[in-house]
XYZ file of C-alpha atoms in Angstrom:
501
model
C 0.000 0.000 0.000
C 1.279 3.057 -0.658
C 0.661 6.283 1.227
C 1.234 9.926 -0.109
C 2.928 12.435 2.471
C 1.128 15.715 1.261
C 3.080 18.551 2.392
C 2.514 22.593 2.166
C 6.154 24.912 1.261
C 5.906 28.814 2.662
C 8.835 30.540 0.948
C 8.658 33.721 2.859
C 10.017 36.719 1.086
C 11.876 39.652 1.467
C 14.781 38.969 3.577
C 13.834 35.333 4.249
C 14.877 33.023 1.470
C 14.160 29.524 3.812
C 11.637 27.284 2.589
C 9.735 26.070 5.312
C 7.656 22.643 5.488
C 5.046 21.608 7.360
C 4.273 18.175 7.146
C 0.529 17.205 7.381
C -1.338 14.681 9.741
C 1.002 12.139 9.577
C 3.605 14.753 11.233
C 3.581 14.481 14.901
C 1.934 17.638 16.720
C 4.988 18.663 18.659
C 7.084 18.897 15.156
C 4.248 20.839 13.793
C 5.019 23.466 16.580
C 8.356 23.083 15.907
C 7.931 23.818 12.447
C 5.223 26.355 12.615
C 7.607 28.318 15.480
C 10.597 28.299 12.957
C 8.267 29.986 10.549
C 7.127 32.532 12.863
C 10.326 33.121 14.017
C 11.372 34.482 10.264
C 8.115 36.429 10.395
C 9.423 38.118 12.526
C 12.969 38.562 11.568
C 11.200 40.090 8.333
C 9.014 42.400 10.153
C 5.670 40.651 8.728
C 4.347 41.064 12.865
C 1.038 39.852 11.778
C 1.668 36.859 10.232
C 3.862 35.857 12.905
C 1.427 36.492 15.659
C -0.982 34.393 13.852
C 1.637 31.723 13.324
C 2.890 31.782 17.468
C -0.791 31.483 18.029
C -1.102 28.712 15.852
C 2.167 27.189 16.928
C 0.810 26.504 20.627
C -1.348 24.013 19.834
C 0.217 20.234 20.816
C 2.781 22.391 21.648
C 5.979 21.162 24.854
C 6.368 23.273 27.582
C 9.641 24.445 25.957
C 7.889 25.074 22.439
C 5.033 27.120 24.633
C 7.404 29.395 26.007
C 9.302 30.082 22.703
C 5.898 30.892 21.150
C 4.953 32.791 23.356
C 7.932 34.667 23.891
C 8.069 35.769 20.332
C 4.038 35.831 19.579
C 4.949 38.953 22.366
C 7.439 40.572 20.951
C 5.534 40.834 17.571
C 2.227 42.247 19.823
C 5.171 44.890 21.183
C 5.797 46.322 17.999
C 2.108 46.740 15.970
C 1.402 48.661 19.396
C -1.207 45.953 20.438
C -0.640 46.458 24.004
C -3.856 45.087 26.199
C -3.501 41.988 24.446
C 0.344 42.069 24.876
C -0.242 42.522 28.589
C -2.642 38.805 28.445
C 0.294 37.234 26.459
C 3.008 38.542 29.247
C 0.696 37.129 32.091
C 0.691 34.000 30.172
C 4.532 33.463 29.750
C 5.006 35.258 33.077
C 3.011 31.601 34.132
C 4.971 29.334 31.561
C 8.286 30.666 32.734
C 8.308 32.442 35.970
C 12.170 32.559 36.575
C 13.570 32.802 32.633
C 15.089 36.301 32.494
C 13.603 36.792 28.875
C 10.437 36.304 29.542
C 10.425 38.412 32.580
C 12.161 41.117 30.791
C 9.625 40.829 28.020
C 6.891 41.307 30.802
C 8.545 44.285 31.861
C 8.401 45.599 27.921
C 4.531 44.709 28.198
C 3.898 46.134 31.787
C 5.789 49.864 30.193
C 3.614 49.491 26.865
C 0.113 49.015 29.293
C 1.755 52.288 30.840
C 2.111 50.415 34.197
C 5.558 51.688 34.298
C 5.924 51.505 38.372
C 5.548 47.664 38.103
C 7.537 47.443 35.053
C 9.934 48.832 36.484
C 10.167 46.400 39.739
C 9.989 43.607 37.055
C 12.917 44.715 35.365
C 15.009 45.617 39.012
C 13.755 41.423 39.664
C 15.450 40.313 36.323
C 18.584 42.161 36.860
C 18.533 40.425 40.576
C 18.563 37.038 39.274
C 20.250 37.862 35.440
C 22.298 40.679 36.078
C 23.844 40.787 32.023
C 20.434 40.980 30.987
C 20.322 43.472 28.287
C 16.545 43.731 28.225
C 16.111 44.717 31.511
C 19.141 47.367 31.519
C 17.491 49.393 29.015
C 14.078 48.881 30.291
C 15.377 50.154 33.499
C 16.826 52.760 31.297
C 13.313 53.949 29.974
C 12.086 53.921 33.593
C 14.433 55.912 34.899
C 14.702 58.432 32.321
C 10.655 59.175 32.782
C 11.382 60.148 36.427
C 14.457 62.526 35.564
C 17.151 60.296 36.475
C 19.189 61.030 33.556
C 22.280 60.511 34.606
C 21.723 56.960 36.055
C 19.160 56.459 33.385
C 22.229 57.099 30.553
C 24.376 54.699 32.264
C 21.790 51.771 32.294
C 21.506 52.644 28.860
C 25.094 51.789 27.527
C 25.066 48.496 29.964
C 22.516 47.418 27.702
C 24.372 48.327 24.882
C 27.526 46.456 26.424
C 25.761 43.151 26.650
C 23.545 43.955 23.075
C 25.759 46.632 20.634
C 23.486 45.315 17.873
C 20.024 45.726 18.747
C 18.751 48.409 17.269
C 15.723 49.811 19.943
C 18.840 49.755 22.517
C 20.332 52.716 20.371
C 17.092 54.468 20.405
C 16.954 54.287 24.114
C 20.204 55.865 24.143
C 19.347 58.839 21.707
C 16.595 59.325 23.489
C 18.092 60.041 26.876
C 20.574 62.215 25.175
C 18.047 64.413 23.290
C 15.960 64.723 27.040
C 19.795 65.637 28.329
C 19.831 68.650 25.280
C 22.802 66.659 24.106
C 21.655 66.925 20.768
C 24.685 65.477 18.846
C 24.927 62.447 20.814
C 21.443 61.979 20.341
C 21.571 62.261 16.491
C 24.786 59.900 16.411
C 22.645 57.227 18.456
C 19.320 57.580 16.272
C 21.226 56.973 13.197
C 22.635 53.804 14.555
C 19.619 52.472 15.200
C 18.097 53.383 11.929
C 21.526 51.496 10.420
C 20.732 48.554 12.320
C 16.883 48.363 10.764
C 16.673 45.945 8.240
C 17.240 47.226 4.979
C 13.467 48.801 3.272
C 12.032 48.986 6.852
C 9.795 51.920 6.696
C 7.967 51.972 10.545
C 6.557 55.103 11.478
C 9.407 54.559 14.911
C 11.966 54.252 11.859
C 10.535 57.351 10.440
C 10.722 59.549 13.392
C 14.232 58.262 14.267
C 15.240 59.552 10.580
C 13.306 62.801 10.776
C 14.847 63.303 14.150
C 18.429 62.713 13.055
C 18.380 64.748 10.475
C 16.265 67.751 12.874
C 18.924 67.328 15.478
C 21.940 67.579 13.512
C 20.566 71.352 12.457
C 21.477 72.336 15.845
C 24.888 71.962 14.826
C 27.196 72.828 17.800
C 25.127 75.299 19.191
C 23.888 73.953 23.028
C 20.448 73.827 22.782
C 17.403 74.816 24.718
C 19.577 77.443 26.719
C 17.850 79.566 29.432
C 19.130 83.193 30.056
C 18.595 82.620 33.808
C 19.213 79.215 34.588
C 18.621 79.201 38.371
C 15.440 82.027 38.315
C 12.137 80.840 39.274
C 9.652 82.849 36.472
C 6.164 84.102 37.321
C 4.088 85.028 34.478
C 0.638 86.399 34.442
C -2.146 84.632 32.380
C -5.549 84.877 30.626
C -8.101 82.471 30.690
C -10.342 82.133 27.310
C -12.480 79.512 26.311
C -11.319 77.262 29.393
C -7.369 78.079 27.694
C -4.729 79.299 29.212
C -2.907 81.882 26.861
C 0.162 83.595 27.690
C 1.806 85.938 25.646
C 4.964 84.757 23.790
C 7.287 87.299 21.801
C 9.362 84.582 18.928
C 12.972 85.591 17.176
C 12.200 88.952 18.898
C 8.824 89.538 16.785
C 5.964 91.314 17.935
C 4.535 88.981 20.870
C 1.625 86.288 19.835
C -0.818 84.502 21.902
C 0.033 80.886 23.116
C -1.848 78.316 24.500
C -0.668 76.441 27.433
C -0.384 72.740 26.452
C 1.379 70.048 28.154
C -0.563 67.663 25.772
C 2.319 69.080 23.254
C 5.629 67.937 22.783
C 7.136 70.705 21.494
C 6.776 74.238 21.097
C 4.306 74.912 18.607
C 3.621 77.159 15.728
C 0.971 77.409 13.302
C 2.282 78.094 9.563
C 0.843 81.573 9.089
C 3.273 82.460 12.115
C 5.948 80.907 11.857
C 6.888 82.780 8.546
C 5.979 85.799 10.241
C 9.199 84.900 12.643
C 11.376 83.418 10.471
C 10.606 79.630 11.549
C 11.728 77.453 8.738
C 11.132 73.831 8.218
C 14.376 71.595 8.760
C 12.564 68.407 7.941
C 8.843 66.767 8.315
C 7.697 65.052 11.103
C 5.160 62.407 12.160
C 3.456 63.444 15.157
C -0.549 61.866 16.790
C -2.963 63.049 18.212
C -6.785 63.371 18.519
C -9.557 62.916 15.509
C -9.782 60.668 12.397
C -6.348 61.385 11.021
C -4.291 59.687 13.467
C -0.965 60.557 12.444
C -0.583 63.812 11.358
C 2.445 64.788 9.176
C 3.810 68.064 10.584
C 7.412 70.070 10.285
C 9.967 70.198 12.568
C 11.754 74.021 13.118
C 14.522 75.733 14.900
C 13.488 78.992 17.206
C 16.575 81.056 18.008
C 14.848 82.589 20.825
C 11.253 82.436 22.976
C 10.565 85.016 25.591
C 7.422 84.767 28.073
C 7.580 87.595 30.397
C 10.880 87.402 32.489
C 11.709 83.769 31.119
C 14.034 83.912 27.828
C 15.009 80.709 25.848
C 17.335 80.368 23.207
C 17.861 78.059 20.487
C 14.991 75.642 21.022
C 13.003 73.024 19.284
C 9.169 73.936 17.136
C 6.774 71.955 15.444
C 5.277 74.095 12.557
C 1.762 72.976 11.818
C 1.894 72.676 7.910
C 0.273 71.787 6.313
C -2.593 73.165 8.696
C -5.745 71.686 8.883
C -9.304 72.685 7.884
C -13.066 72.461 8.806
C -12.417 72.669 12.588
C -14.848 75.290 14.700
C -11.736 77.377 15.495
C -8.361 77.824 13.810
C -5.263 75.676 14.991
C -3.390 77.942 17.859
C 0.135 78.138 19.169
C 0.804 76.319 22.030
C 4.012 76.309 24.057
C 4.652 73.347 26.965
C 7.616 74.489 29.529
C 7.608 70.712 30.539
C 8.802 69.503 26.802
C 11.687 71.729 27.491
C 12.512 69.811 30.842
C 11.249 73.025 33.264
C 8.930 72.314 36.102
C 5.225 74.546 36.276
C 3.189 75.606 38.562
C -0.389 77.393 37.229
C -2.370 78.974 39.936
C -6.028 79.181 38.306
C -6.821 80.952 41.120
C -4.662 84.289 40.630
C -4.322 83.773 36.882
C 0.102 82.899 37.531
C 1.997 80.639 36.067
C 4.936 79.805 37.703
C 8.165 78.515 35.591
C 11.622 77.151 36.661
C 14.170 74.400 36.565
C 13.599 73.799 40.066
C 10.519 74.791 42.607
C 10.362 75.828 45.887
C 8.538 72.687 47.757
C 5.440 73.595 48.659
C 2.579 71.246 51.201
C -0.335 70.348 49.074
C -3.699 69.001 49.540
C -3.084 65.547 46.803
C -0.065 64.686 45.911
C 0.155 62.194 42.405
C 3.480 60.651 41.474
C 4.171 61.566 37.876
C 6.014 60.583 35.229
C 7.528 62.146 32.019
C 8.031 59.542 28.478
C 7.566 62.452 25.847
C 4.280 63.173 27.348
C 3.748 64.204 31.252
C 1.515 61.533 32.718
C -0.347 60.679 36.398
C -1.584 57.192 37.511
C -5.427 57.179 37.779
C -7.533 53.997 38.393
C -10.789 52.860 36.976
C -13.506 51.268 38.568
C -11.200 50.449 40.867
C -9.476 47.626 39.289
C -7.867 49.093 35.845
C -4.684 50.731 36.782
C -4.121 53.527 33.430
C -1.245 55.775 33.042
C -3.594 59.678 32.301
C -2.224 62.396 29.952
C -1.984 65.845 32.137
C -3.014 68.307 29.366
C -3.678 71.453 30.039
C -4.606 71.895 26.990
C -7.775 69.908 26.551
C -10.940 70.429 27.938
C -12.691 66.744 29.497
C -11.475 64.310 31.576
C -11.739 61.323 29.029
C -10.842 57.732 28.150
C -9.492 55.584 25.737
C -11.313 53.539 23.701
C -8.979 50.266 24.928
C -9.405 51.299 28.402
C -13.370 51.501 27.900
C -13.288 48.080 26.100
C -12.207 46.842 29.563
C -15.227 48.169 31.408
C -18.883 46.587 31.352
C -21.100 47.054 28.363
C -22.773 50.471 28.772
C -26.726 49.918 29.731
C -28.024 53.319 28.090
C -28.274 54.518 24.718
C -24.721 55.546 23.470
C -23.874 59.549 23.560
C -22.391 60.072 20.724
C -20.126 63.870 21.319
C -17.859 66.094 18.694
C -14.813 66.315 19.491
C -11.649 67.395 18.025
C -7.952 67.560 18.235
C -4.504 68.282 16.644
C -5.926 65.467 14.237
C -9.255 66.929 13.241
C -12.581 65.256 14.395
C -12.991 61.755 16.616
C -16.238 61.061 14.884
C -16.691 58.013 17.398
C -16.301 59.585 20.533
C -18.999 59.271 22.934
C -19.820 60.015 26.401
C -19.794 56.887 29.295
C -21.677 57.344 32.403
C -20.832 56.198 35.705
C -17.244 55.366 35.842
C -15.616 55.872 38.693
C -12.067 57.443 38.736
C -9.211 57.462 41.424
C -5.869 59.130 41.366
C -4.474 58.796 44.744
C -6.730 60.116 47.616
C -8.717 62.195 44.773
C -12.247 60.667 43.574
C -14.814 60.539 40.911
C -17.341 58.905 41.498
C -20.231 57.941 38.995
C -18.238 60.294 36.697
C -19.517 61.141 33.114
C -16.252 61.020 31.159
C -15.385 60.873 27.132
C -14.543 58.006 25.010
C -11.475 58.766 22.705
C -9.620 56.621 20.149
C -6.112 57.339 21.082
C -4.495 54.605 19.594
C -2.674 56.226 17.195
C -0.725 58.026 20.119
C -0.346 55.719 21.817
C 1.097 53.716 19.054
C 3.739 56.349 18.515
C 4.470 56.861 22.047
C 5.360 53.205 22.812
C 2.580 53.150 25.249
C -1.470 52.709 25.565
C -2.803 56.346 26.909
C -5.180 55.412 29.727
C -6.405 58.853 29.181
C -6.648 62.506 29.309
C -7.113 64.841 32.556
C -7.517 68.764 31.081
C -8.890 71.498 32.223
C -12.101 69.973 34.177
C -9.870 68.538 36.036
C -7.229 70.790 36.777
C -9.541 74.358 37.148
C -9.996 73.692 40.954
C -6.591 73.505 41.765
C -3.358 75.399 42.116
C -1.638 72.550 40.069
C 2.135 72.023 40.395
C 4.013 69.758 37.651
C 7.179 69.251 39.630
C 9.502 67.072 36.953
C 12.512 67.133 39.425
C 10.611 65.582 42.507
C 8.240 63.335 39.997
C 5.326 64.570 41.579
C 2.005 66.929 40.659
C 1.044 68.388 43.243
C -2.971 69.799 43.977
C -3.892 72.228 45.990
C -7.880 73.219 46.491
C -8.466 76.980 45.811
């Protein structure tokens, strides 16, 4: 009798050249996952994250202990990087159960815990690897990350290059490095490390994190010499009067020594920002374009990066700094796109008293008591731990540039379906419109000792920022949270501070 093996050949392309072969019945189940592992494994190598993902999945089924844990290790990695992070944080709980002690899988957990924007556990996870692995090159840059959010930037820049010791050639271990350089204002060092890791991409790799880390390099490098982000005063503490329109705060900001403009307070921003229309008025031009995120239907919003020589704000005076130009600008919102101006993107500490219309600038500030007291953290964007329900731990955007207290869409997946009709609200953003926001009912919301309870709050998609910002955005406190207070944004003690009026 004869019997006919029927077999299926994947030659995956691009960089892969393999052929891989899965047998078919006859082929025991634990070769299948053997088989259907290697495959994923090039996948992955190849960038193709959603293939893999499907194949790891696949791969698990019949699958050894050993085979589980190498599946799953790698199905995570590939959730990582196409910025699917709730169901990355599942997978880590999984493998954290699979392998409890293996110092890749912890570290990977870490990775997971930071892109859920749990970063105070991920950070104990990655001080636990480094107890029982200390060359662990995973866990000295995720320490890296961690420490670099709460202005350690020294120690943060020397966990950095021990990762790169143990790892020279893995690429997001460069970017971790640039990063903490560019938060330092060493811009050159920063530049030198982002174009390492874009050499160490895969040739034809085109991810919007490659993208940035190109724009950036090139950005960075039109600095030259010059030190950047210089302050006239370095040790003065700067109180500035402000106006309060339309639930914004505007200050008034004179650029290059032009006639001063209106700004709009916004910590939601990463940079200083200009609309087009002025920054040809002040002599702003574009260096290179820029992919930045944000609210409404666009997602990712293609913007230009700029050099300001100098920024003055009442006493305060800035020299060669950082701007996003906002060209092309966008149409068919209510009101036209504003300048907006963040002193915490520029690594200076805030207080803004809505009570006497002051806010209060300065490398460092005097310590003051307060009434709540939120441990805060800084990864491009300024962020506070709230809770929800009182089970969801969620890392919250401070913006003082919004207007809501809201919620993401992935953090509102997590609560129980909604019993009423479905609100649906207009909103918009530096994106244009979220035409599927909607208002939720009856959450409750906790950040520290303060409470919401049976809180109306909006429902944003902000996965698109999050995506870009390597983690998931819980949500968004602005000003209906923030109008009650004297609110202090203290970057040097990693604290905000609230004090009733």
């Amino acid at each position: 009798m004869r019997f006919a093996v029927r077999t299926l050949v994947f030659v995956v392309g691009g960089a892969i050249a393999l052929p891989i072969v899965i047998g078919a019945q006859s082929t025991p189940t634990t070769a299948r996952s053997e088989t259907r592992i290697q495959l994923a494994d090039l996948l992955l190598g190849d960038q193709r994250y959603w293939e893999a993902i499907q194949v790891y999945d696949q791969a698990k089924e019949g699958a050894t202990q050993e085979q589980l844990v190498r599946a799953s290790t790698g199905m995570l990695g590939a959730l990582l990087r196409v910025a699917e992070f709730t169901r990355a944080q599942r997978e880590a709980e999984y493998l954290r159960g699979l392998d409890p002690r293996g110092p890749e899988a912890l570290a990977l957990s870490g990775d997971a815990l930071w892109a859920a924007g749990l970063f105070d556990e991920a950070e104990q996870t990655y001080r636990d690897v480094l107890a029982i692995h200390p060359e662990s090159g995973g866990a000295r840059n995720g320490l890296a990350k961690s420490l670099a959010t709460r202005h350690q930037f020294d120690e943060a820049l020397d966990w950095a290059e021990a990762a790169l010791e143990v790892s020279p050639d893995f690429a997001a271990f460069h970017h971790t490095l640039g990063y903490i350089y560019q938060l330092m204002h060493r811009f050159p060092e920063a530049a030198d490390a982002y174009q390492r890791y874009v050499d160490l991409l895969s040739v034809g790799i085109n991810s919007e994190k490659a993208d940035w880390a190109r724009a950036q390099v090139t950005f960075l490098r039109s600095f030259g010499d010059r030190p950047a982000i210089q302050l006239a005063e370095p040790d003065r503490v700067h109180t500035i009067p402000f106006r309060l329109v339309r639930d914004k705060v505007i200050v008034r900001v004179r650029v290059n020594g032009r006639q001063a403009v209106d700004f709009v307070l916004d910590t939601g921003a990463e940079q200083t920002v200009l609309t087009q229309r002025v920054a040809r008025q002040v002599g702003v031009q574009a260096v290179t374009s820029i992919l930045s995120a944000g609210v409404g239907e666009i997602g990712l919003r293609g913007l230009q990066a700029g050099r300001i020589e100098s920024l003055q704000i009442g006493s305060l005076e800035i020299t060669n700094l950082p701007a996003l130009i906002k060209s092309p600008p966008l149409g068919g919102l209510p009101t036209p796109e504003s300048e907006g101006f963040s002193p915490l993107a520029l690594g200076l500490s805030m207080t803004l008293d809505y009570g006497r219309k002051l806010l209060i600038i300065g490398q460092e500030l005097p310590d003051e008591p307060a009434d709540f007291v939120l441990p805060l953290r800084q990864h491009r964007l300024t962020v506070v731990r709230g809770v929800v329900n009182g089970e969801f731990p969620r890392s919250f955007v401070v913006d003082t540039g919004g207007e809501v207290i809201s919620i993401s869409r992935g953090t509102a997946d997590l609560l129980p379906p909604m019993t009423v009709r479905l609100v649906p609200i207009k909103v918009y953003g530096t994106s244009g419109w979220d035409d599927q926001a909607y208002l939720m009912p009856g959450v409750d919301l906790t950040f520290n000792q303060l409470q919401y309870r049976n809180f109306s709050v909006v429902v944003l998609n902000l996965h698109r920022p999050s995506a870009l910002l390597g983690f998931h955005i819980g949500g968004i406190v602005g000003h209906k949270f923030l109008r009650d207070y004297r609110v202090t944004l203290d970057l040097k003690r990693s604290v905000m501070k609230l004090t009733k009026l």
